[in-house]
mmCIF file of C-alpha atoms and ligand atoms in Angstrom:
data_model
loop_
_atom_site.group_PDB
_atom_site.id
_atom_site.type_symbol
_atom_site.label_atom_id
_atom_site.label_comp_id
_atom_site.label_asym_id
_atom_site.label_seq_id
_atom_site.Cartn_x
_atom_site.Cartn_y
_atom_site.Cartn_z
ATOM 1 C CA UNK A 33 -0.015 0.006 -0.018
ATOM 2 C CA UNK A 34 1.578 3.365 -0.996
ATOM 3 C CA UNK A 35 1.368 5.982 1.750
ATOM 4 C CA UNK A 36 0.844 9.588 0.674
ATOM 5 C CA UNK A 37 3.515 12.030 1.879
ATOM 6 C CA UNK A 38 1.250 14.998 1.578
ATOM 7 C CA UNK A 39 -1.920 14.886 3.673
ATOM 8 C CA UNK A 40 -3.963 18.126 3.418
ATOM 9 C CA UNK A 41 -6.561 16.369 5.569
ATOM 10 C CA UNK A 42 -4.311 16.911 8.611
ATOM 11 C CA UNK A 43 -5.467 20.542 8.787
ATOM 12 C CA UNK A 44 -9.133 19.595 8.340
ATOM 13 C CA UNK A 45 -9.321 17.185 11.289
ATOM 14 C CA UNK A 46 -11.073 19.414 13.853
ATOM 15 C CA UNK A 47 -13.231 22.504 13.830
ATOM 16 C CA UNK A 48 -10.514 24.473 15.597
ATOM 17 C CA UNK A 49 -7.840 23.434 13.077
ATOM 18 C CA UNK A 50 -10.143 24.368 10.199
ATOM 19 C CA UNK A 51 -10.817 27.719 11.838
ATOM 20 C CA UNK A 52 -7.084 28.306 12.321
ATOM 21 C CA UNK A 53 -6.277 27.910 8.635
ATOM 22 C CA UNK A 54 -9.384 29.571 7.166
ATOM 23 C CA UNK A 55 -8.304 31.918 4.376
ATOM 24 C CA UNK A 56 -11.576 33.819 4.219
ATOM 25 C CA UNK A 57 -13.519 35.456 7.005
ATOM 26 C CA UNK A 58 -17.228 36.199 6.775
ATOM 27 C CA UNK A 59 -18.329 38.623 9.496
ATOM 28 C CA UNK A 60 -21.527 40.613 9.947
ATOM 29 C CA UNK A 61 -19.584 43.817 9.219
ATOM 30 C CA UNK A 62 -18.918 42.604 5.672
ATOM 31 C CA UNK A 63 -22.607 42.469 4.912
ATOM 32 C CA UNK A 64 -24.865 45.218 3.586
ATOM 33 C CA UNK A 65 -28.602 44.674 3.985
ATOM 34 C CA UNK A 66 -30.779 45.712 1.026
ATOM 35 C CA UNK A 67 -34.117 47.236 2.067
ATOM 36 C CA UNK A 68 -37.118 48.451 0.099
ATOM 37 C CA UNK A 69 -39.087 51.352 1.519
ATOM 38 C CA UNK A 70 -42.459 52.101 -0.010
ATOM 39 C CA UNK A 71 -44.457 55.305 0.269
ATOM 40 C CA UNK A 72 -48.139 54.398 -0.007
ATOM 41 C CA UNK A 73 -48.539 51.545 2.458
ATOM 42 C CA UNK A 74 -49.335 51.358 6.155
ATOM 43 C CA UNK A 75 -48.026 47.855 6.846
ATOM 44 C CA UNK A 76 -45.067 45.921 5.305
ATOM 45 C CA UNK A 77 -46.026 44.041 2.132
ATOM 46 C CA UNK A 78 -44.391 40.660 1.405
ATOM 47 C CA UNK A 79 -42.476 40.339 -1.850
ATOM 48 C CA UNK A 80 -43.724 37.058 -3.405
ATOM 49 C CA UNK A 81 -40.546 36.012 -5.243
ATOM 50 C CA UNK A 82 -38.287 37.005 -2.323
ATOM 51 C CA UNK A 83 -39.578 34.988 0.626
ATOM 52 C CA UNK A 84 -38.793 36.734 3.903
ATOM 53 C CA UNK A 85 -38.385 40.192 2.262
ATOM 54 C CA UNK A 86 -40.877 43.000 2.383
ATOM 55 C CA UNK A 87 -41.654 46.421 1.008
ATOM 56 C CA UNK A 88 -41.240 48.312 4.287
ATOM 57 C CA UNK A 89 -42.864 51.450 5.630
ATOM 58 C CA UNK A 90 -40.654 54.175 7.140
ATOM 59 C CA UNK A 91 -41.674 52.827 10.531
ATOM 60 C CA UNK A 92 -40.982 49.164 9.765
ATOM 61 C CA UNK A 93 -37.634 49.986 8.138
ATOM 62 C CA UNK A 94 -36.590 51.514 11.439
ATOM 63 C CA UNK A 95 -37.255 48.185 13.184
ATOM 64 C CA UNK A 96 -35.330 46.307 10.474
ATOM 65 C CA UNK A 97 -32.415 48.725 10.859
ATOM 66 C CA UNK A 98 -32.343 48.377 14.629
ATOM 67 C CA UNK A 99 -32.192 44.585 14.240
ATOM 68 C CA UNK A 100 -29.399 44.840 11.671
ATOM 69 C CA UNK A 101 -27.366 47.184 13.871
ATOM 70 C CA UNK A 102 -27.740 44.994 16.923
ATOM 71 C CA UNK A 103 -26.304 42.061 14.918
ATOM 72 C CA UNK A 104 -23.337 44.137 13.675
ATOM 73 C CA UNK A 105 -24.352 44.319 10.025
ATOM 74 C CA UNK A 106 -21.979 46.711 8.207
ATOM 75 C CA UNK A 107 -24.436 48.986 6.404
ATOM 76 C CA UNK A 108 -27.908 49.342 4.941
ATOM 77 C CA UNK A 109 -28.730 50.195 1.369
ATOM 78 C CA UNK A 110 -32.144 51.725 0.675
ATOM 79 C CA UNK A 111 -34.348 51.478 -2.433
ATOM 80 C CA UNK A 112 -37.477 53.593 -2.745
ATOM 81 C CA UNK A 113 -40.901 52.848 -4.141
ATOM 82 C CA UNK A 114 -42.751 56.142 -4.578
ATOM 83 C CA UNK A 115 -46.542 56.593 -4.517
ATOM 84 C CA UNK A 116 -46.522 58.000 -8.031
ATOM 85 C CA UNK A 117 -44.112 57.938 -10.957
ATOM 86 C CA UNK A 118 -43.549 60.422 -13.804
ATOM 87 C CA UNK A 119 -41.449 60.683 -16.944
ATOM 88 C CA UNK A 120 -38.492 62.333 -15.178
ATOM 89 C CA UNK A 121 -38.702 60.381 -11.921
ATOM 90 C CA UNK A 122 -39.027 63.546 -9.850
ATOM 91 C CA UNK A 123 -39.967 61.733 -6.614
ATOM 92 C CA UNK A 124 -36.363 60.500 -6.527
ATOM 93 C CA UNK A 125 -34.987 63.887 -5.485
ATOM 94 C CA UNK A 126 -38.041 65.275 -3.611
ATOM 95 C CA UNK A 127 -37.180 66.495 -0.174
ATOM 96 C CA UNK A 128 -40.103 64.478 1.173
ATOM 97 C CA UNK A 129 -39.340 61.467 -1.121
ATOM 98 C CA UNK A 130 -39.662 58.153 0.683
ATOM 99 C CA UNK A 131 -35.942 57.339 0.738
ATOM 100 C CA UNK A 132 -35.124 60.827 2.036
ATOM 101 C CA UNK A 133 -37.711 60.423 4.818
ATOM 102 C CA UNK A 134 -36.320 56.995 5.741
ATOM 103 C CA UNK A 135 -32.738 58.313 5.750
ATOM 104 C CA UNK A 136 -33.667 61.118 8.137
ATOM 105 C CA UNK A 137 -35.535 58.743 10.446
ATOM 106 C CA UNK A 138 -32.670 56.223 10.543
ATOM 107 C CA UNK A 139 -30.089 58.930 11.130
ATOM 108 C CA UNK A 140 -32.161 60.335 13.973
ATOM 109 C CA UNK A 141 -32.485 56.845 15.506
ATOM 110 C CA UNK A 142 -28.863 55.760 15.273
ATOM 111 C CA UNK A 143 -26.659 58.824 14.603
ATOM 112 C CA UNK A 144 -23.213 57.755 13.385
ATOM 113 C CA UNK A 145 -23.919 54.253 14.653
ATOM 114 C CA UNK A 146 -25.299 53.295 11.248
ATOM 115 C CA UNK A 147 -23.811 53.490 7.779
ATOM 116 C CA UNK A 148 -26.560 54.530 5.349
ATOM 117 C CA UNK A 149 -26.258 53.947 1.618
ATOM 118 C CA UNK A 150 -28.800 55.232 -0.869
ATOM 119 C CA UNK A 151 -29.214 53.694 -4.339
ATOM 120 C CA UNK A 152 -29.025 56.605 -6.711
ATOM 121 C CA UNK A 153 -31.069 55.881 -9.826
ATOM 122 C CA UNK A 154 -34.284 56.747 -11.618
ATOM 123 C CA UNK A 155 -35.853 53.451 -12.618
ATOM 124 C CA UNK A 156 -37.969 53.063 -9.438
ATOM 125 C CA UNK A 157 -39.347 56.573 -10.061
ATOM 126 C CA UNK A 158 -39.924 56.840 -13.809
ATOM 127 C CA UNK A 159 -43.251 55.809 -15.305
ATOM 128 C CA UNK A 160 -41.427 54.159 -18.249
ATOM 129 C CA UNK A 161 -39.122 52.157 -15.944
ATOM 130 C CA UNK A 162 -35.793 53.159 -17.485
ATOM 131 C CA UNK A 163 -32.795 54.304 -15.415
ATOM 132 C CA UNK A 164 -32.653 57.639 -17.187
ATOM 133 C CA UNK A 165 -34.823 60.181 -18.983
ATOM 134 C CA UNK A 166 -35.857 59.439 -22.531
ATOM 135 C CA UNK A 167 -35.093 61.454 -25.654
ATOM 136 C CA UNK A 168 -37.760 62.142 -28.282
ATOM 137 C CA UNK A 169 -36.729 58.953 -30.090
ATOM 138 C CA UNK A 170 -37.278 56.834 -27.000
ATOM 139 C CA UNK A 171 -33.611 56.178 -26.228
ATOM 140 C CA UNK A 172 -32.143 56.966 -22.813
ATOM 141 C CA UNK A 173 -30.543 60.437 -22.870
ATOM 142 C CA UNK A 174 -27.222 59.979 -21.050
ATOM 143 C CA UNK A 175 -26.249 63.580 -20.421
ATOM 144 C CA UNK A 176 -29.706 64.844 -19.484
ATOM 145 C CA UNK A 177 -29.853 61.999 -16.969
ATOM 146 C CA UNK A 178 -26.563 63.041 -15.324
ATOM 147 C CA UNK A 179 -28.058 66.310 -14.193
ATOM 148 C CA UNK A 180 -30.959 64.463 -12.482
ATOM 149 C CA UNK A 181 -28.578 61.983 -10.803
ATOM 150 C CA UNK A 182 -26.803 65.007 -9.331
ATOM 151 C CA UNK A 183 -30.093 66.250 -7.873
ATOM 152 C CA UNK A 184 -30.896 62.832 -6.383
ATOM 153 C CA UNK A 185 -27.442 62.525 -4.797
ATOM 154 C CA UNK A 186 -27.697 65.963 -3.225
ATOM 155 C CA UNK A 187 -31.155 65.209 -1.823
ATOM 156 C CA UNK A 188 -29.910 61.905 -0.382
ATOM 157 C CA UNK A 189 -26.824 63.509 1.125
ATOM 158 C CA UNK A 190 -28.932 66.281 2.636
ATOM 159 C CA UNK A 191 -31.178 63.630 4.209
ATOM 160 C CA UNK A 192 -28.210 61.956 5.813
ATOM 161 C CA UNK A 193 -26.778 59.350 3.427
ATOM 162 C CA UNK A 194 -23.139 58.524 4.182
ATOM 163 C CA UNK A 195 -22.768 56.987 0.732
ATOM 164 C CA UNK A 196 -24.674 57.393 -2.528
ATOM 165 C CA UNK A 197 -24.582 54.512 -4.946
ATOM 166 C CA UNK A 198 -25.268 55.321 -8.623
ATOM 167 C CA UNK A 199 -26.659 52.203 -10.313
ATOM 168 C CA UNK A 200 -27.885 53.519 -13.662
ATOM 169 C CA UNK A 201 -24.751 52.782 -15.759
ATOM 170 C CA UNK A 202 -24.796 56.206 -17.489
ATOM 171 C CA UNK A 203 -21.393 57.288 -18.747
ATOM 172 C CA UNK A 204 -19.866 59.953 -16.523
ATOM 173 C CA UNK A 205 -22.318 59.430 -13.654
ATOM 174 C CA UNK A 206 -19.699 59.262 -10.917
ATOM 175 C CA UNK A 207 -18.011 62.467 -12.026
ATOM 176 C CA UNK A 208 -21.335 64.297 -12.398
ATOM 177 C CA UNK A 209 -22.448 63.235 -8.954
ATOM 178 C CA UNK A 210 -19.106 64.163 -7.372
ATOM 179 C CA UNK A 211 -19.350 67.621 -8.935
ATOM 180 C CA UNK A 212 -22.950 68.111 -7.772
ATOM 181 C CA UNK A 213 -22.232 66.911 -4.213
ATOM 182 C CA UNK A 214 -19.167 69.142 -3.901
ATOM 183 C CA UNK A 215 -21.046 72.181 -5.256
ATOM 184 C CA UNK A 216 -23.743 71.658 -2.623
ATOM 185 C CA UNK A 217 -21.191 71.347 0.209
ATOM 186 C CA UNK A 218 -21.314 67.560 0.552
ATOM 187 C CA UNK A 219 -17.584 66.941 0.007
ATOM 188 C CA UNK A 220 -17.678 64.202 2.642
ATOM 189 C CA UNK A 221 -20.455 62.147 1.110
ATOM 190 C CA UNK A 222 -18.870 59.072 -0.456
ATOM 191 C CA UNK A 223 -19.716 57.384 -3.772
ATOM 192 C CA UNK A 224 -20.103 53.633 -4.147
ATOM 193 C CA UNK A 225 -20.061 53.134 -7.909
ATOM 194 C CA UNK A 226 -22.015 50.261 -9.433
ATOM 195 C CA UNK A 227 -19.084 50.073 -11.868
ATOM 196 C CA UNK A 228 -19.579 46.729 -13.520
ATOM 197 C CA UNK A 229 -23.304 46.130 -13.610
ATOM 198 C CA UNK A 230 -24.448 43.512 -16.061
ATOM 199 C CA UNK A 231 -27.685 43.387 -18.048
ATOM 200 C CA UNK A 232 -28.781 40.368 -16.010
ATOM 201 C CA UNK A 233 -31.908 38.250 -15.850
ATOM 202 C CA UNK A 234 -31.180 38.011 -12.129
ATOM 203 C CA UNK A 235 -32.833 41.381 -11.348
ATOM 204 C CA UNK A 236 -36.349 39.962 -11.918
ATOM 205 C CA UNK A 237 -37.582 39.832 -8.322
ATOM 206 C CA UNK A 238 -36.197 43.344 -7.618
ATOM 207 C CA UNK A 239 -38.118 44.717 -10.579
ATOM 208 C CA UNK A 240 -41.305 43.135 -9.239
ATOM 209 C CA UNK A 241 -40.579 44.487 -5.753
ATOM 210 C CA UNK A 242 -39.904 48.006 -7.024
ATOM 211 C CA UNK A 243 -42.300 47.836 -9.965
ATOM 212 C CA UNK A 244 -39.527 49.112 -12.197
ATOM 213 C CA UNK A 245 -39.295 46.747 -15.186
ATOM 214 C CA UNK A 246 -38.879 48.856 -18.338
ATOM 215 C CA UNK A 247 -42.311 49.273 -19.978
ATOM 216 C CA UNK A 248 -40.647 49.009 -23.404
ATOM 217 C CA UNK A 249 -37.236 47.840 -24.512
ATOM 218 C CA UNK A 250 -34.616 46.620 -22.061
ATOM 219 C CA UNK A 251 -31.501 47.899 -20.309
ATOM 220 C CA UNK A 252 -28.910 46.547 -22.731
ATOM 221 C CA UNK A 253 -27.945 49.954 -24.135
ATOM 222 C CA UNK A 254 -26.575 50.942 -20.748
ATOM 223 C CA UNK A 255 -25.905 47.849 -18.637
ATOM 224 C CA UNK A 256 -22.962 45.619 -19.611
ATOM 225 C CA UNK A 257 -23.154 42.484 -21.753
ATOM 226 C CA UNK A 258 -22.705 39.284 -19.764
ATOM 227 C CA UNK A 259 -20.107 38.139 -22.312
ATOM 228 C CA UNK A 260 -17.620 40.843 -21.313
ATOM 229 C CA UNK A 261 -15.041 40.872 -18.569
ATOM 230 C CA UNK A 262 -12.264 43.214 -19.808
ATOM 231 C CA UNK A 263 -14.895 45.876 -20.241
ATOM 232 C CA UNK A 264 -15.603 45.600 -16.509
ATOM 233 C CA UNK A 265 -12.030 46.682 -15.802
ATOM 234 C CA UNK A 266 -12.473 49.679 -18.081
ATOM 235 C CA UNK A 267 -15.685 50.695 -16.291
ATOM 236 C CA UNK A 268 -13.913 50.389 -12.947
ATOM 237 C CA UNK A 269 -10.954 52.456 -14.194
ATOM 238 C CA UNK A 270 -13.246 55.217 -15.422
ATOM 239 C CA UNK A 271 -15.183 55.325 -12.130
ATOM 240 C CA UNK A 272 -11.968 55.515 -10.159
ATOM 241 C CA UNK A 273 -10.776 58.410 -12.354
ATOM 242 C CA UNK A 274 -14.095 60.148 -11.819
ATOM 243 C CA UNK A 275 -13.764 59.938 -8.078
ATOM 244 C CA UNK A 276 -15.456 56.738 -6.856
ATOM 245 C CA UNK A 277 -14.681 55.900 -3.214
ATOM 246 C CA UNK A 278 -15.781 52.253 -3.482
ATOM 247 C CA UNK A 279 -16.585 50.145 -6.537
ATOM 248 C CA UNK A 280 -18.997 47.306 -7.141
ATOM 249 C CA UNK A 281 -19.550 44.257 -9.317
ATOM 250 C CA UNK A 282 -23.131 43.132 -9.866
ATOM 251 C CA UNK A 283 -24.489 40.384 -9.866
ATOM 252 C CA UNK A 284 -22.095 38.460 -7.608
ATOM 253 C CA UNK A 285 -22.594 34.732 -8.030
ATOM 254 C CA UNK A 286 -22.706 34.809 -11.848
ATOM 255 C CA UNK A 287 -19.705 37.147 -11.956
ATOM 256 C CA UNK A 288 -17.225 35.787 -9.422
ATOM 257 C CA UNK A 289 -14.480 35.869 -12.091
ATOM 258 C CA UNK A 290 -15.134 39.566 -12.542
ATOM 259 C CA UNK A 291 -15.026 40.117 -8.787
ATOM 260 C CA UNK A 292 -11.617 38.455 -8.720
ATOM 261 C CA UNK A 293 -10.349 40.430 -11.711
ATOM 262 C CA UNK A 294 -11.532 43.753 -10.259
ATOM 263 C CA UNK A 295 -9.979 42.875 -6.922
ATOM 264 C CA UNK A 296 -6.615 42.706 -8.684
ATOM 265 C CA UNK A 297 -7.201 45.949 -10.563
ATOM 266 C CA UNK A 298 -8.012 48.396 -7.761
ATOM 267 C CA UNK A 299 -7.061 49.079 -4.205
ATOM 268 C CA UNK A 300 -10.403 50.704 -3.418
ATOM 269 C CA UNK A 301 -12.885 48.837 -1.244
ATOM 270 C CA UNK A 302 -14.780 46.379 -3.480
ATOM 271 C CA UNK A 303 -18.436 45.399 -3.055
ATOM 272 C CA UNK A 304 -20.289 42.589 -4.827
ATOM 273 C CA UNK A 305 -24.062 42.526 -5.011
ATOM 274 C CA UNK A 306 -25.754 39.168 -4.491
ATOM 275 C CA UNK A 307 -28.891 40.231 -6.291
ATOM 276 C CA UNK A 308 -32.577 39.471 -5.944
ATOM 277 C CA UNK A 309 -32.608 36.566 -8.435
ATOM 278 C CA UNK A 310 -29.663 34.952 -6.694
ATOM 279 C CA UNK A 311 -31.578 35.292 -3.417
ATOM 280 C CA UNK A 312 -34.674 33.850 -5.049
ATOM 281 C CA UNK A 313 -32.814 30.877 -6.473
ATOM 282 C CA UNK A 314 -31.288 29.882 -3.168
ATOM 283 C CA UNK A 315 -34.422 30.332 -1.154
ATOM 284 C CA UNK A 316 -36.701 28.638 -3.675
ATOM 285 C CA UNK A 317 -34.361 25.657 -3.885
ATOM 286 C CA UNK A 318 -34.138 25.431 -0.075
ATOM 287 C CA UNK A 319 -37.972 25.633 0.197
ATOM 288 C CA UNK A 320 -38.209 22.791 -2.347
ATOM 289 C CA UNK A 321 -36.002 20.663 -0.093
ATOM 290 C CA UNK A 322 -32.974 20.758 -2.407
ATOM 291 C CA UNK A 323 -30.587 21.794 0.386
ATOM 292 C CA UNK A 324 -30.383 23.463 3.746
ATOM 293 C CA UNK A 325 -30.990 27.207 3.520
ATOM 294 C CA UNK A 326 -28.492 28.314 6.109
ATOM 295 C CA UNK A 327 -25.613 26.273 4.675
ATOM 296 C CA UNK A 328 -26.376 27.437 1.151
ATOM 297 C CA UNK A 329 -26.568 31.119 2.056
ATOM 298 C CA UNK A 330 -23.358 31.068 4.093
ATOM 299 C CA UNK A 331 -21.551 29.146 1.320
ATOM 300 C CA UNK A 332 -22.626 31.672 -1.294
ATOM 301 C CA UNK A 333 -21.618 34.681 0.821
ATOM 302 C CA UNK A 334 -18.275 33.118 1.742
ATOM 303 C CA UNK A 335 -17.599 32.372 -1.910
ATOM 304 C CA UNK A 336 -18.205 36.000 -2.837
ATOM 305 C CA UNK A 337 -15.742 37.072 -0.134
ATOM 306 C CA UNK A 338 -13.238 34.453 -1.323
ATOM 307 C CA UNK A 339 -13.458 35.862 -4.872
ATOM 308 C CA UNK A 340 -12.175 39.148 -3.461
ATOM 309 C CA UNK A 341 -15.133 41.258 -2.334
ATOM 310 C CA UNK A 342 -14.625 43.247 0.835
ATOM 311 C CA UNK A 343 -18.367 43.846 1.132
ATOM 312 C CA UNK A 344 -21.377 41.855 0.082
ATOM 313 C CA UNK A 345 -24.750 43.479 -0.554
ATOM 314 C CA UNK A 346 -27.394 40.855 0.218
ATOM 315 C CA UNK A 347 -30.994 40.572 1.297
ATOM 316 C CA UNK A 348 -29.741 37.875 3.696
ATOM 317 C CA UNK A 349 -27.457 40.179 5.678
ATOM 318 C CA UNK A 350 -29.560 40.168 8.824
ATOM 319 C CA UNK A 351 -30.246 36.439 8.630
ATOM 320 C CA UNK A 352 -26.603 35.596 7.937
ATOM 321 C CA UNK A 353 -25.364 37.915 10.671
ATOM 322 C CA UNK A 354 -27.650 36.128 13.130
ATOM 323 C CA UNK A 355 -26.230 32.733 12.068
ATOM 324 C CA UNK A 356 -22.654 34.030 12.302
ATOM 325 C CA UNK A 357 -23.229 35.491 15.779
ATOM 326 C CA UNK A 358 -24.788 32.173 16.882
ATOM 327 C CA UNK A 359 -21.733 30.261 15.585
ATOM 328 C CA UNK A 360 -19.326 32.339 17.741
HETATM 329 C C1 PBG B 523 -31.495 50.078 -10.359
HETATM 330 C C2 PBG B 523 -31.229 48.842 -9.603
HETATM 331 C C3 PBG B 523 -31.638 47.565 -9.926
HETATM 332 C C4 PBG B 523 -31.133 46.719 -8.942
HETATM 333 C C5 PBG B 523 -30.452 47.506 -8.020
HETATM 334 N N1 PBG B 523 -30.493 48.808 -8.466
HETATM 335 C C6 PBG B 523 -32.556 47.114 -11.025
HETATM 336 C C7 PBG B 523 -32.047 47.038 -12.407
HETATM 337 O O1 PBG B 523 -30.955 47.475 -12.705
HETATM 338 O O2 PBG B 523 -32.795 46.560 -13.220
HETATM 339 C C8 PBG B 523 -31.349 45.237 -8.878
HETATM 340 C C9 PBG B 523 -30.868 44.578 -7.645
HETATM 341 C C10 PBG B 523 -31.373 43.207 -7.448
HETATM 342 O O3 PBG B 523 -31.833 42.524 -8.387
HETATM 343 O O4 PBG B 523 -31.311 42.744 -6.283
HETATM 344 N N2 PBG B 523 -31.925 51.116 -9.534
#
């Protein structure tokens, strides 16, 4: 019988040995909880394709935030669902817009004890569902949209956002937002750039939750083609030049190679977004008895960290933080 000289199993023998040699750490502080806050409801409304997630009221989002903070979750990212939409998406920058109201409430509750991120985009607010304003020919007008993104960012900063996160994939959005924030005196508000955001089928449940699927056409003229990886590095480089403070790859699980490549290309903090469809796949499969939910969620989040993400945006942040705290 030949005896192997090399026995990697030696370091896998006990829980404590495995912990000692773990290359990747998943902690609550690495997780960013995604939350939907809706204007015209009095009670939270369940999101059918995202079991366990709700459209929250400003009051219920305060309870969710308190829970997240208590568990040590790193940050919250807010998405708004306004009572009414229009062609420009004007509710996005309204002083009394639902995200601005939620930001002020959460800041009052927790002061600097919470990191608040605001998704900075128009698709939840436009009646046509695109991430920018439309030209006469129906295409998305890049440069006209930049001016509106600046307004949204300033409104979010004024309401207390630590970080604004432009997700619309317009060219020049990071630079335009930086200029607008600085001009309004918000030099210390940071920008998390959705730098490499793919035109993905995985955003389906989010679009139901926020009622923001484009009414005509799709997002392929602004979001990246799934076939491309080098282009992601170019998008990151441009965002860094324009003044991004953190960068993001989205989705996460179908773009782990891109997460790893971007990790090697920038020294900025890197986030990866485990999106609604990825959440839906895991939870639907677990509900069907395919595997254990907790193990699958923690495996997915650890894999995203292992690929090189410092931060993971996930709808499972609170649940995962609870499991991680329990494991301690
Ligand atoms: C755009 C935005 C979207 C998501 C986050 N920001 C929708 C889209 O681009 O179609 C999707 C996130 C998810 O699926 O979890 N404001």
